[in-house]
Short mmCIF file of C-alpha atoms and ligand atoms in Angstrom, two decimals:
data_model
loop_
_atom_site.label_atom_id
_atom_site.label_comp_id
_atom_site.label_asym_id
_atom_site.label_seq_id
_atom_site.Cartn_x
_atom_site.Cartn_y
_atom_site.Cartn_z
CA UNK A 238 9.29 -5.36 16.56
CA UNK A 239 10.25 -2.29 18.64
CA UNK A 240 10.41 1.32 17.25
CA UNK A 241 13.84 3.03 18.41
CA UNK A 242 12.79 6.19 20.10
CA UNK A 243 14.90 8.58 18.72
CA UNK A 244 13.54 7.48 15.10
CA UNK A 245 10.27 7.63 16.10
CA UNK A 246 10.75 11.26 17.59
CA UNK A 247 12.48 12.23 14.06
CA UNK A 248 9.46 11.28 11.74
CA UNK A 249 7.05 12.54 14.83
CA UNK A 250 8.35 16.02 14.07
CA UNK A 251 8.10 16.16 10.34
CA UNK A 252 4.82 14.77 10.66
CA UNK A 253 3.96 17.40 12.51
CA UNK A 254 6.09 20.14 9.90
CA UNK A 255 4.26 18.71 7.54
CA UNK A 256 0.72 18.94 9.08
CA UNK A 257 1.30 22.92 10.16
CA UNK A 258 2.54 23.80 6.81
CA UNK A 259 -0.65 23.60 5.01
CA UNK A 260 -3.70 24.11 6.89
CA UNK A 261 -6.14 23.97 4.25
CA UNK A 262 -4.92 20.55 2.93
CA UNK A 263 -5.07 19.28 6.89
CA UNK A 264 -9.09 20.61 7.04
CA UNK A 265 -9.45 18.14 3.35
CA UNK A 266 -8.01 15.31 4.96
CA UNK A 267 -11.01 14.95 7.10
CA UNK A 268 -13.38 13.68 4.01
CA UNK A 269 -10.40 11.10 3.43
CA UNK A 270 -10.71 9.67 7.32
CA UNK A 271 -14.42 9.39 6.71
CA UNK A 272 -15.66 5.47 7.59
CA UNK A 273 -16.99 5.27 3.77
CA UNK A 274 -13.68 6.47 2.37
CA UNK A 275 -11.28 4.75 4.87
CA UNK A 276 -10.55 1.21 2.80
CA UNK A 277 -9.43 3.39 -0.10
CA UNK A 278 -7.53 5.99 1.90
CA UNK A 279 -5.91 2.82 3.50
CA UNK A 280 -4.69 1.27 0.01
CA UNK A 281 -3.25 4.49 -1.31
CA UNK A 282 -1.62 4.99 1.93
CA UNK A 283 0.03 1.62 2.22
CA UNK A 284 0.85 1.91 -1.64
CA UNK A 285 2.44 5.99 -0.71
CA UNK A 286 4.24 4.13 2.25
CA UNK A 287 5.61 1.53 0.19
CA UNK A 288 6.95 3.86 -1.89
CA UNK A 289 8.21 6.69 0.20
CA UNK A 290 11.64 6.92 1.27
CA UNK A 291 11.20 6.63 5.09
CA UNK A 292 13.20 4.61 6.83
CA UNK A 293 12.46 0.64 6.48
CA UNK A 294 11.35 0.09 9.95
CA UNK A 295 8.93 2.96 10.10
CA UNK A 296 8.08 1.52 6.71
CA UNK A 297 7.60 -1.91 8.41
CA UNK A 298 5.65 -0.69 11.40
CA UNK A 299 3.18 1.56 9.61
CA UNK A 300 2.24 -1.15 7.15
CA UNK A 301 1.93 -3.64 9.69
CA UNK A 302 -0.58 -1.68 11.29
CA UNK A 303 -2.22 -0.67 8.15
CA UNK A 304 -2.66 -4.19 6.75
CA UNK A 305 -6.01 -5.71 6.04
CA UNK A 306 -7.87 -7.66 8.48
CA UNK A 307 -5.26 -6.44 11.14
CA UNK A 308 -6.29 -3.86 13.58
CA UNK A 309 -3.03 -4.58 15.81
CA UNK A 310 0.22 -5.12 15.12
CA UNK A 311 1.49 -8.13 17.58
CA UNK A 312 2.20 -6.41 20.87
CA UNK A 313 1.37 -2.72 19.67
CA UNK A 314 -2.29 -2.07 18.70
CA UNK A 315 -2.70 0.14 16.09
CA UNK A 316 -3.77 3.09 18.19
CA UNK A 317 -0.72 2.93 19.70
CA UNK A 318 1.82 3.02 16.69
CA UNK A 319 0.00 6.13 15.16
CA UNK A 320 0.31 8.11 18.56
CA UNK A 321 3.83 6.66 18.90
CA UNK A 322 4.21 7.96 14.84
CA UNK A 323 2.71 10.71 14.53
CA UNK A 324 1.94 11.85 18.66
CA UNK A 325 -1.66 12.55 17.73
CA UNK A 326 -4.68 10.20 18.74
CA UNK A 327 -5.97 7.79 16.02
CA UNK A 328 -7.83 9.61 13.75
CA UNK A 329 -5.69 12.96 13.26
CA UNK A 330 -2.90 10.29 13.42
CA UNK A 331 -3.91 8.60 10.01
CA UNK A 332 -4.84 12.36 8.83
CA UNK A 333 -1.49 13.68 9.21
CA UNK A 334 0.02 10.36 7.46
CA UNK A 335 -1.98 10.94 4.77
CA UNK A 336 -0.51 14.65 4.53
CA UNK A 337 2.87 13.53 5.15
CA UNK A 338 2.68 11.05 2.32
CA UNK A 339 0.81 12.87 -0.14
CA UNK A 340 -2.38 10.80 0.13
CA UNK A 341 -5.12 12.99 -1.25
CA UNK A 342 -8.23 11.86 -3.07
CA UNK A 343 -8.20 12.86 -6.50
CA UNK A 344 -11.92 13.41 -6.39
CA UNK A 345 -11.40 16.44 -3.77
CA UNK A 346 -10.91 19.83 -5.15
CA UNK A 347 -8.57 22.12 -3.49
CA UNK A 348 -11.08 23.66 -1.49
CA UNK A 349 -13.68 22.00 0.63
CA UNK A 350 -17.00 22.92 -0.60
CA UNK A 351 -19.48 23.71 2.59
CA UNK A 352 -22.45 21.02 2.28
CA UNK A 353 -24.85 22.59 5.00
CA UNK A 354 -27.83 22.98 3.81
CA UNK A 355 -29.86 26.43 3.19
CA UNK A 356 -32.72 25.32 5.91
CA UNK A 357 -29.58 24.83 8.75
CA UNK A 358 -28.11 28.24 7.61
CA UNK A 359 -31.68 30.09 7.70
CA UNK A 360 -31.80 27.95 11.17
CA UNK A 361 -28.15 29.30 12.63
CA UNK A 362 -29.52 32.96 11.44
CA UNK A 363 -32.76 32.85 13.32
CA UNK A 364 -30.68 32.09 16.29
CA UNK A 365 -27.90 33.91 16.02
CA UNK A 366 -27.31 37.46 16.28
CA UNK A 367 -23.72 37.91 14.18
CA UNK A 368 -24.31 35.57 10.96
CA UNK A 369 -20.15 35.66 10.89
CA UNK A 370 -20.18 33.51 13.49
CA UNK A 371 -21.48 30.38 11.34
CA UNK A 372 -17.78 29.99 10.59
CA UNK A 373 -17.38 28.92 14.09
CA UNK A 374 -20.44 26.26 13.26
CA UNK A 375 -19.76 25.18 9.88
CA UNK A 376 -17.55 23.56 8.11
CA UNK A 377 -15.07 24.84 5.86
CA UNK A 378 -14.41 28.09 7.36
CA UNK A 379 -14.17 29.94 4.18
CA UNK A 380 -15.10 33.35 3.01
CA UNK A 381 -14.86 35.50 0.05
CA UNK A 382 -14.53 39.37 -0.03
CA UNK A 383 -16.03 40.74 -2.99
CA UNK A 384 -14.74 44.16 -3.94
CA UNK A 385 -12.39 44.25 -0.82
CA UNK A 386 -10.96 47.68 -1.04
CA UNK A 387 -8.36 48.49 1.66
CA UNK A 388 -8.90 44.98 3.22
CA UNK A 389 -9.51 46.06 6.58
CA UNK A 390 -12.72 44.13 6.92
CA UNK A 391 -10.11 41.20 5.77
CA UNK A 392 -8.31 42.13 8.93
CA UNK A 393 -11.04 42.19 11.37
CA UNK A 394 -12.25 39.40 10.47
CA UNK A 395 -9.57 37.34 10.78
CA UNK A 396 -8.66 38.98 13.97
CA UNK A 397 -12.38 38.36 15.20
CA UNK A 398 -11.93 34.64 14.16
CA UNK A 399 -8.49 33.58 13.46
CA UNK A 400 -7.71 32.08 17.45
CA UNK A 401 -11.74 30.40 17.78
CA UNK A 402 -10.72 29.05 15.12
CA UNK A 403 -7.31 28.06 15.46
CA UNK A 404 -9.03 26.50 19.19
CA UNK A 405 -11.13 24.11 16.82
CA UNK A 406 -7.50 23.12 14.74
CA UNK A 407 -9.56 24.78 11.42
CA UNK A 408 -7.97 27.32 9.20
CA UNK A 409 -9.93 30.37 8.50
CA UNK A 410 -9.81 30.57 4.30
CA UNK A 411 -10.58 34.27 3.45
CA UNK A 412 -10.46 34.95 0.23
CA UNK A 413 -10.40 38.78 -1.12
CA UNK A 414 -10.77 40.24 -4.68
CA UNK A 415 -10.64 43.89 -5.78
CA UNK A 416 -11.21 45.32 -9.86
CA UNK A 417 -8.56 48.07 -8.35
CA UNK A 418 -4.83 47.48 -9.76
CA UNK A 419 -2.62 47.61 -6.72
CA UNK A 420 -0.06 49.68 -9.14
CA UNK A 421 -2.97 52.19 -10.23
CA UNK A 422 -2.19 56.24 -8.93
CA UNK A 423 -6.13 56.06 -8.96
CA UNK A 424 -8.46 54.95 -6.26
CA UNK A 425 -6.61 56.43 -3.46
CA UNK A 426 -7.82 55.44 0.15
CA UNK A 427 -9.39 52.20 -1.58
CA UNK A 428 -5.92 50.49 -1.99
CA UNK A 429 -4.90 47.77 0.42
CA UNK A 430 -1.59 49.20 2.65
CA UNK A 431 1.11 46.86 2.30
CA UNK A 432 1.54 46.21 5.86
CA UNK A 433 -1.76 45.08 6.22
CA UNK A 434 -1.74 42.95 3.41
CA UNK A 435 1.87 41.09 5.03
CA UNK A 436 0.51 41.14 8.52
CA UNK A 437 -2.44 38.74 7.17
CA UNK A 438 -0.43 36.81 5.26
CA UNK A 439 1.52 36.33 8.07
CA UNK A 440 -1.31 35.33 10.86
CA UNK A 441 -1.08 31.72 11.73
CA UNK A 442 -4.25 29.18 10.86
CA UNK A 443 -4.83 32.13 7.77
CA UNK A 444 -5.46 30.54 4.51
CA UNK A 445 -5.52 34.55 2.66
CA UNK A 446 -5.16 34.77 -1.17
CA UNK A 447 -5.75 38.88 -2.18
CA UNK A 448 -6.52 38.93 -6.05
CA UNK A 449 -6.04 42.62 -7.13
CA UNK A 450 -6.90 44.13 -10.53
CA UNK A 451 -9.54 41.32 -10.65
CA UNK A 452 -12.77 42.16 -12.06
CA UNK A 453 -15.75 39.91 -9.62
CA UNK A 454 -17.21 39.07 -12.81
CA UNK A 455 -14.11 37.29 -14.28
CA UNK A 456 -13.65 35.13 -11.95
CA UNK A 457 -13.56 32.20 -14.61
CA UNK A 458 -9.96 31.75 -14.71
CA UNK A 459 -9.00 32.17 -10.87
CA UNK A 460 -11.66 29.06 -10.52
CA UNK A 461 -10.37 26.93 -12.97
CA UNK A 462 -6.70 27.16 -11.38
CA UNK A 463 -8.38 26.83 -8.29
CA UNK A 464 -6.96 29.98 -6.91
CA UNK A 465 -10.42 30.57 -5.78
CA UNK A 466 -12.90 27.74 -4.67
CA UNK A 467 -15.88 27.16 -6.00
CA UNK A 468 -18.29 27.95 -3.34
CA UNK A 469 -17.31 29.69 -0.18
CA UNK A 470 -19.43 29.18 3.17
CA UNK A 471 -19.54 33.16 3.17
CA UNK A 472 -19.73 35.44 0.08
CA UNK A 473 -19.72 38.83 1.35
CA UNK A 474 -19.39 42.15 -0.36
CA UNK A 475 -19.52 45.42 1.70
CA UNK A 476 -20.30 49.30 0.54
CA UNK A 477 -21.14 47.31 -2.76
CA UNK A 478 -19.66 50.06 -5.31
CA UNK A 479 -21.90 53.13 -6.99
CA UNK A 480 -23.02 53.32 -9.50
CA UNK A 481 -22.37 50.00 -10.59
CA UNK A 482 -24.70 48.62 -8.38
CA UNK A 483 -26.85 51.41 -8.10
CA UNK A 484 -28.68 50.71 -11.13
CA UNK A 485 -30.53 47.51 -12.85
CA UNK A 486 -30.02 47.64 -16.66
CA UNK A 487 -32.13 44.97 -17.03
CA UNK A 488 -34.56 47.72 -15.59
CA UNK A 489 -33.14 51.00 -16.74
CA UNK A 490 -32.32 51.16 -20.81
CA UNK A 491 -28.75 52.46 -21.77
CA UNK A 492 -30.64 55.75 -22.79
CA UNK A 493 -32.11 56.37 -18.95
CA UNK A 494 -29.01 55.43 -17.44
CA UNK A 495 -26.65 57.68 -19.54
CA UNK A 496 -29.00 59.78 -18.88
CA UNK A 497 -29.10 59.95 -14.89
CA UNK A 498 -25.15 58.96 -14.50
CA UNK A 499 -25.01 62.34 -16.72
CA UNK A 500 -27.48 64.28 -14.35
CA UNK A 501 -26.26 63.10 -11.05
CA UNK A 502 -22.15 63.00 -11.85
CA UNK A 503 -21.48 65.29 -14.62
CA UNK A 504 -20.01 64.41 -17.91
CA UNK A 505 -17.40 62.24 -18.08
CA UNK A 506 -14.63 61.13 -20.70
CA UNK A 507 -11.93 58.46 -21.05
CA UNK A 508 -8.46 59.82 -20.70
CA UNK A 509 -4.90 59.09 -19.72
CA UNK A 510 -3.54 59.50 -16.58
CA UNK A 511 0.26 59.31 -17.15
CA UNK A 512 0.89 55.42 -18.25
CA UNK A 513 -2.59 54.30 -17.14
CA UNK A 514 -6.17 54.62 -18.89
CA UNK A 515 -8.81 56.71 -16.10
CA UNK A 516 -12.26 58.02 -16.58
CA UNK A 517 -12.12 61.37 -15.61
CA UNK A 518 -15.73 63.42 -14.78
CA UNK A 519 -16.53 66.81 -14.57
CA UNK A 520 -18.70 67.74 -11.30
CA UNK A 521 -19.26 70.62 -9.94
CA UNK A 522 -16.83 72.41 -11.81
CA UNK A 523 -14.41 69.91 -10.66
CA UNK A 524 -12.59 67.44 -12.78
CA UNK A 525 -11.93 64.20 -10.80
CA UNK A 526 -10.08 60.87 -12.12
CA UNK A 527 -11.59 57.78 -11.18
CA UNK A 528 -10.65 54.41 -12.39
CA UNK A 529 -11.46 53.29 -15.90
CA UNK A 530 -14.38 51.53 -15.26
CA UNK A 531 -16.01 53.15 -12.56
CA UNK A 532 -19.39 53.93 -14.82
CA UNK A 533 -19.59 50.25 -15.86
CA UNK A 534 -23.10 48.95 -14.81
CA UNK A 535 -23.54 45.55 -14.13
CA UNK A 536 -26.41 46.27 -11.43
CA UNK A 537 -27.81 44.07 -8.70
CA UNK A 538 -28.85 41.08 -10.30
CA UNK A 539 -25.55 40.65 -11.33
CA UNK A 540 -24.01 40.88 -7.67
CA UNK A 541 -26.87 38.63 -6.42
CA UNK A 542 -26.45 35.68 -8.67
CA UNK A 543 -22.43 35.76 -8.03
CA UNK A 544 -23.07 35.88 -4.65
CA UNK A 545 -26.19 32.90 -4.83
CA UNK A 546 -23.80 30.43 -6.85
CA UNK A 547 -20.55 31.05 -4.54
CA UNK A 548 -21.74 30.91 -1.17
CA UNK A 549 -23.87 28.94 1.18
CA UNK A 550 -24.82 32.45 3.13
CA UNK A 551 -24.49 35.81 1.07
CA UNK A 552 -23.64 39.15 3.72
CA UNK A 553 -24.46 42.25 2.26
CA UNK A 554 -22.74 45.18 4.41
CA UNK A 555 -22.96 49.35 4.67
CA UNK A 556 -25.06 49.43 1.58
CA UNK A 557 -26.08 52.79 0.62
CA UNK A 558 -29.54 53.67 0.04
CA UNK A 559 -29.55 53.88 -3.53
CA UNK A 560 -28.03 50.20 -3.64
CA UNK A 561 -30.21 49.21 -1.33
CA UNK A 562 -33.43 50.06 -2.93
CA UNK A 563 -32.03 48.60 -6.36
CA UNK A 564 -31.33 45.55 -4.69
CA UNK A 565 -34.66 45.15 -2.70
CA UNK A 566 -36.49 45.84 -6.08
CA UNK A 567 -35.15 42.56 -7.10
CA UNK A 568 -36.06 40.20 -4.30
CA UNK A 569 -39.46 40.91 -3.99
CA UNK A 570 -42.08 38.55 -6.45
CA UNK A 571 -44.02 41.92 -7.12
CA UNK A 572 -43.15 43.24 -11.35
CA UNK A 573 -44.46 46.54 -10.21
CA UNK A 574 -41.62 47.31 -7.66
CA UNK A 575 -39.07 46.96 -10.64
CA UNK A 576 -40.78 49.64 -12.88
CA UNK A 577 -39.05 49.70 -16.60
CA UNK A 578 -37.08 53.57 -16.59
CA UNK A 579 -38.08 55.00 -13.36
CA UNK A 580 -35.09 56.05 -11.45
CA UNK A 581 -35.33 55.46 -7.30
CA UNK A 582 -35.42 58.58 -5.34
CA UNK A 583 -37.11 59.98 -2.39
CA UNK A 584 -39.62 60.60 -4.73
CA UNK A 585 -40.40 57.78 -6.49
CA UNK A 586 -39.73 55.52 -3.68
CA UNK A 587 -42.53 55.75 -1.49
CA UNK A 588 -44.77 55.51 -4.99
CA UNK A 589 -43.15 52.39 -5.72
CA UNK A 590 -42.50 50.15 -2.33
CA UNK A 591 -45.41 51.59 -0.71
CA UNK A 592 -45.44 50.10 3.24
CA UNK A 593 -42.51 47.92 2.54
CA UNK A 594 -41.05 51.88 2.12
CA UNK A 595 -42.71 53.28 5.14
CA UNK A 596 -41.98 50.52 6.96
CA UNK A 597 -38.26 50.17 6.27
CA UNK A 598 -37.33 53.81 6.42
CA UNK A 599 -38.81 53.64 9.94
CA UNK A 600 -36.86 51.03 10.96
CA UNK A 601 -34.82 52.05 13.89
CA UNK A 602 -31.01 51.68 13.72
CA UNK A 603 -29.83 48.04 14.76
CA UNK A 604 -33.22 46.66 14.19
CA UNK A 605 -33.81 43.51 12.34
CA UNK A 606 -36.54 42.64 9.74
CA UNK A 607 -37.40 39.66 7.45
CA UNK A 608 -38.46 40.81 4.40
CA UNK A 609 -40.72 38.07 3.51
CA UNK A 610 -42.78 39.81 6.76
CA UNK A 611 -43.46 42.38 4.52
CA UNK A 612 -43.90 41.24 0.94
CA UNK A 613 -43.54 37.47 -0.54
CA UNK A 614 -40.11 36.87 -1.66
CA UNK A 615 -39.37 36.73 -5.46
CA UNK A 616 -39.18 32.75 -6.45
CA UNK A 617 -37.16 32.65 -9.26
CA UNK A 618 -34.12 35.20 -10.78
CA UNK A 619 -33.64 35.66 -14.39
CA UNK A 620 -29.66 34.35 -14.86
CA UNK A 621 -27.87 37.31 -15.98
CA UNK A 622 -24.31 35.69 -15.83
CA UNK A 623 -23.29 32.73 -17.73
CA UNK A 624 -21.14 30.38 -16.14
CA UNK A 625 -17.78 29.01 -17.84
CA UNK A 626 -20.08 26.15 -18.70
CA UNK A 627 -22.27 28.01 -20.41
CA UNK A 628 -25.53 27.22 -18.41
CA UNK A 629 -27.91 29.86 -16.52
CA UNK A 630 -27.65 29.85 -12.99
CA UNK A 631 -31.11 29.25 -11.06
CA UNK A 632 -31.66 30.20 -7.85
CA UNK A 633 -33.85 32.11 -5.53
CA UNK A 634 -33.24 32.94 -1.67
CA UNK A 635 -34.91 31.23 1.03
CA UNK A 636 -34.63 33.89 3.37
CA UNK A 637 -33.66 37.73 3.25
CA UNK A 638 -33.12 39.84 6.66
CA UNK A 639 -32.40 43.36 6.96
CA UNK A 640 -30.98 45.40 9.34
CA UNK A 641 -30.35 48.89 9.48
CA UNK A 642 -26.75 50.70 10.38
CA UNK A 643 -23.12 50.33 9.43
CA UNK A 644 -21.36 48.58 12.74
CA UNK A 645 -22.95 45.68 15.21
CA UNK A 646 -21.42 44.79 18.13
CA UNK A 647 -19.18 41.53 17.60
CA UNK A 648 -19.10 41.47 14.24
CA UNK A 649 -16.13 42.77 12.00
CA UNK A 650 -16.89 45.64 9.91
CA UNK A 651 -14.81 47.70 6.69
CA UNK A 652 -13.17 50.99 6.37
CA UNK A 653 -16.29 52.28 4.63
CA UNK A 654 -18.61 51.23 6.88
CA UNK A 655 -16.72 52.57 10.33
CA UNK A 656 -16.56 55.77 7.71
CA UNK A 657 -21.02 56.19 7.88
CA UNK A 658 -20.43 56.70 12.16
CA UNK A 659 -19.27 60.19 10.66
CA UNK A 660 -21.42 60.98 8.09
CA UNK A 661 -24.13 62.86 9.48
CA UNK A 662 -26.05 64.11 6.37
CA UNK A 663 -25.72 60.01 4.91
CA UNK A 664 -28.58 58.65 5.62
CA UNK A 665 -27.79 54.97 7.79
CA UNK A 666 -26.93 51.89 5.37
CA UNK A 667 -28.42 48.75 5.20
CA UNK A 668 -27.35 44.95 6.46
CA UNK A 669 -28.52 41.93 4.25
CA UNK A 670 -28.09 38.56 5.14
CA UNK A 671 -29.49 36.38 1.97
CA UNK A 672 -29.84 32.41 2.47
CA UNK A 673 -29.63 31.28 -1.20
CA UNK A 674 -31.02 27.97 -2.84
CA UNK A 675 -29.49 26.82 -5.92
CA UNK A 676 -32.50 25.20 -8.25
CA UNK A 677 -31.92 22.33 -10.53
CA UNK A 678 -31.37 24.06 -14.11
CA UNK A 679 -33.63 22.90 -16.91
C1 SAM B 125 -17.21 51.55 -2.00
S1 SAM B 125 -15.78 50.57 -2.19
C2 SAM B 125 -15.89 49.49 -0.79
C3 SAM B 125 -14.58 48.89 -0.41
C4 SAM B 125 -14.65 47.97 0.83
N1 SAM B 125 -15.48 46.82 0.58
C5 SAM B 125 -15.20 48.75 2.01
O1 SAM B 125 -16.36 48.51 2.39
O2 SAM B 125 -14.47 49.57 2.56
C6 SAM B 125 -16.21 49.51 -3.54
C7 SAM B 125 -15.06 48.59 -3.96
O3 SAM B 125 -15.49 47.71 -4.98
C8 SAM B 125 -14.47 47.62 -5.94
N2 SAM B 125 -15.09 47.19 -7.21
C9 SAM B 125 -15.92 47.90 -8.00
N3 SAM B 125 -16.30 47.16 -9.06
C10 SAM B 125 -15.72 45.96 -8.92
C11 SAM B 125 -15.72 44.76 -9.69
N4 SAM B 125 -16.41 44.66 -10.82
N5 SAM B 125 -14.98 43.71 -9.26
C12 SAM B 125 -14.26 43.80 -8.11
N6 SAM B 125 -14.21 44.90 -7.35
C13 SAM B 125 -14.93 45.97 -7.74
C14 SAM B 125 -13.85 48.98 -5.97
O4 SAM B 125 -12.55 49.00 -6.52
C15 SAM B 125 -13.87 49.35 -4.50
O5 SAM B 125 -12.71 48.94 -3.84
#
């Protein structure tokens, strides 16, 4: 039973179409190849085969070698008819069949969940300077952008990892989400440019989905259509936005927060701004339009338990001072550094974080610091989200480092934080890299 060549050169090549047209489905395949999955991989393939309207003698061949009990197919081994089939060695031979034929387990969801554990990320950090580069470690390379903005820490990213990645044969899956409506007059230097937003979803080995006008704490909807996945190896979220993270209302009571949003930005009012709805606040004299929601408060408990349930490693970048404080408040075990109505400043900071303030404020730009060095970490966080499900998240983190500045070298960075190299009278922002652990729920 000989293969003519010129047949077996014609299916080679939409193999191959096949295989390059959707990354992320090639990267799933891999759970299908695995040893314990192979025998039913193998049936659904033959059945596929059988059924598929390739020629009969490819039809012939491939079942042949397929068959139970048979790892070789008269003269040609079955090594040989996959590499002659599909011109790939064994394993990313049967891989690429089971693209080409539509073989994929209905178990699998659309996106491959990451399965390292929290000790082997907390490990990876420890010796590692650029926690991006796990993606280069880990598998599935995935990543979600919360509150992307322009997207140009989309684009570095995938320009820092896009060809080490496309070196390994893995797609880089970056994910980005904004609450801005691309068609809103408001928001100005936060929009994404269109021709960044077509030049990544142009790169090759990109898997890039932008969700605009998509609130981070709606993301029910995007997960069940599986738009988004359901965890992410890296959930990051830079220059997380003030003042909704800025303040903990599970801390602050409406009163105190009207209060200081009031005091520090000047009264504000819903109105119309042409067709669209804006918020627009009076400061300094000045009346400025923001979008509608800009005061909503959801506060850092909020951003940490999105972040805990999505991804395997949480990155934290060019947080502001008031953020950070807000957010540190929270991951210590200590009650008494989350005081009920006391707003962080300069002056109620040192009151309230006592060495953990001196300590941190001294910290010299690009220097890194564990924070369970300084205090014990907090071991449980109230749930303040509810899933689709209904249930309360539980989760704590393992491991919290912090370093101080906007940019490191090697690792991609966004518009904002390039933006804090200029600001002189800013004081520097903060890096957090958070290694969650999900706990069972009772
Ligand atoms: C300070 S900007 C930072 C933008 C970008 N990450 C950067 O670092 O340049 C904060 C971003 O968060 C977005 N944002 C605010 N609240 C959001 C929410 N609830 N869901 C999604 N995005 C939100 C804003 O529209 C804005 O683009």
């Amino acid at each position: 039973m000989v293969l003519e060549p010129d047949r077996s050169a014609a299916f080679r090549k939409q193999v191959a179409a096949a295989r390059s047209a959707d990354p992320t489905a090639w990267e799933g395949t891999r759970h299908l190849v695995h040893p314990t999955e192979w025998p039913v991989t193998r049936d659904r393939l033959l059945k596929a085969i059988a059924a598929s309207a390739v020629s009969e003698d490819i039809k012939r061949h491939l079942t042949a070698a397929f068959a139970k009990d048979q790892p070789s197919t008269g003269r040609t081994s079955y090594p040989d008819v996959l590499k002659q089939l599909t011109g790939l060695p064994t394993t990313k031979g049967l891989r690429a069949l089971c693209i080409f034929f539509g073989v994929r387990a209905a178990s699998v969801a659309k996106w491959l969940s990451p399965s390292v554990s929290p000790a082997t990320v907390d490990t990876f950090l420890q010796r590692h300077r650029n926690p991006f580069d796990l993606l280069l470690d880990q598998v599935p390379a995935s990543v979600l952008d919360l509150g992307a903005g322009d997207l140009s820490f989309a684009e570095e990213l995938a320009t820092r990892y896009g060809s080490s990645l496309a070196a390994q044969q893995r797609p880089l899956i970056l994910h980005c989400l904004d609450r801005l409506d691309p068609r809103s007059q408001l928001g100005g230097p936060l929009h994404a440019h269109p021709l960044r937003l077509s030049r990544l979803r142009a790169m090759p080995n990109l898997d890039f989905r932008f969700y605009g006008d998509q609130d981070m704490f709606a993301l029910d909807l995007l997960e069940r259509d599986q738009r988004l996945a359901s965890r992410y190896l890296i959930v990051t979220c830079w220059a997380p936005a003030t003042p909704t993270f800025a303040y903990e209302p599970t801390r602050l009571s409406p009163a105190c927060l009207t209060e200081e949003l009031r005091r520090t930005k000047g009264d504000s009012r819903q109105v119309r701004h042409g067709k669209e709805p804006a918020l627009e606040v009076l400061h300094d004299g000045r009346s400025l339009l923001f979008p509608p929601w800009k005061f909503d408060i959801r506060g850092p408990l909020a951003l940490l338990e999105l972040m805990a349930t999505r991804g395997a490693l949480c990155l934290l970048g060019a947080v502001d001072s008031q953020v950070f404080w807000e957010i540190l408040s929270q991951l210590v075990d200590d009650p008494a550094m989350r005081p009920p109505d006391t707003v962080f400043s300069p002056q109620t900071l040192p009151a309230v974080f006592g060495k953990i303030y001196h300590h941190l404020s001294g910290l010299p730009l690009g220097q890194t610091c564990r924070l369970a060095d300084l205090a014990p970490l907090r071991s449980r966080f109230p749930s303040v989200l509810r899933t689709a499900g209904g249930q309360a998240a539980s989760y704590r983190f393992r491991e919290v480092t912090i370093q101080r500045g906007a940019l490191f070298e090697g690792m991609p960075a966004s518009s904002t934080a390039r933006k804090f190299q200029g600001m002189a009278e800013e004081t520097p922002p903060w890096f957090l890299s958070l290694v969650p652990e999900l706990q069972e729920t009772t």
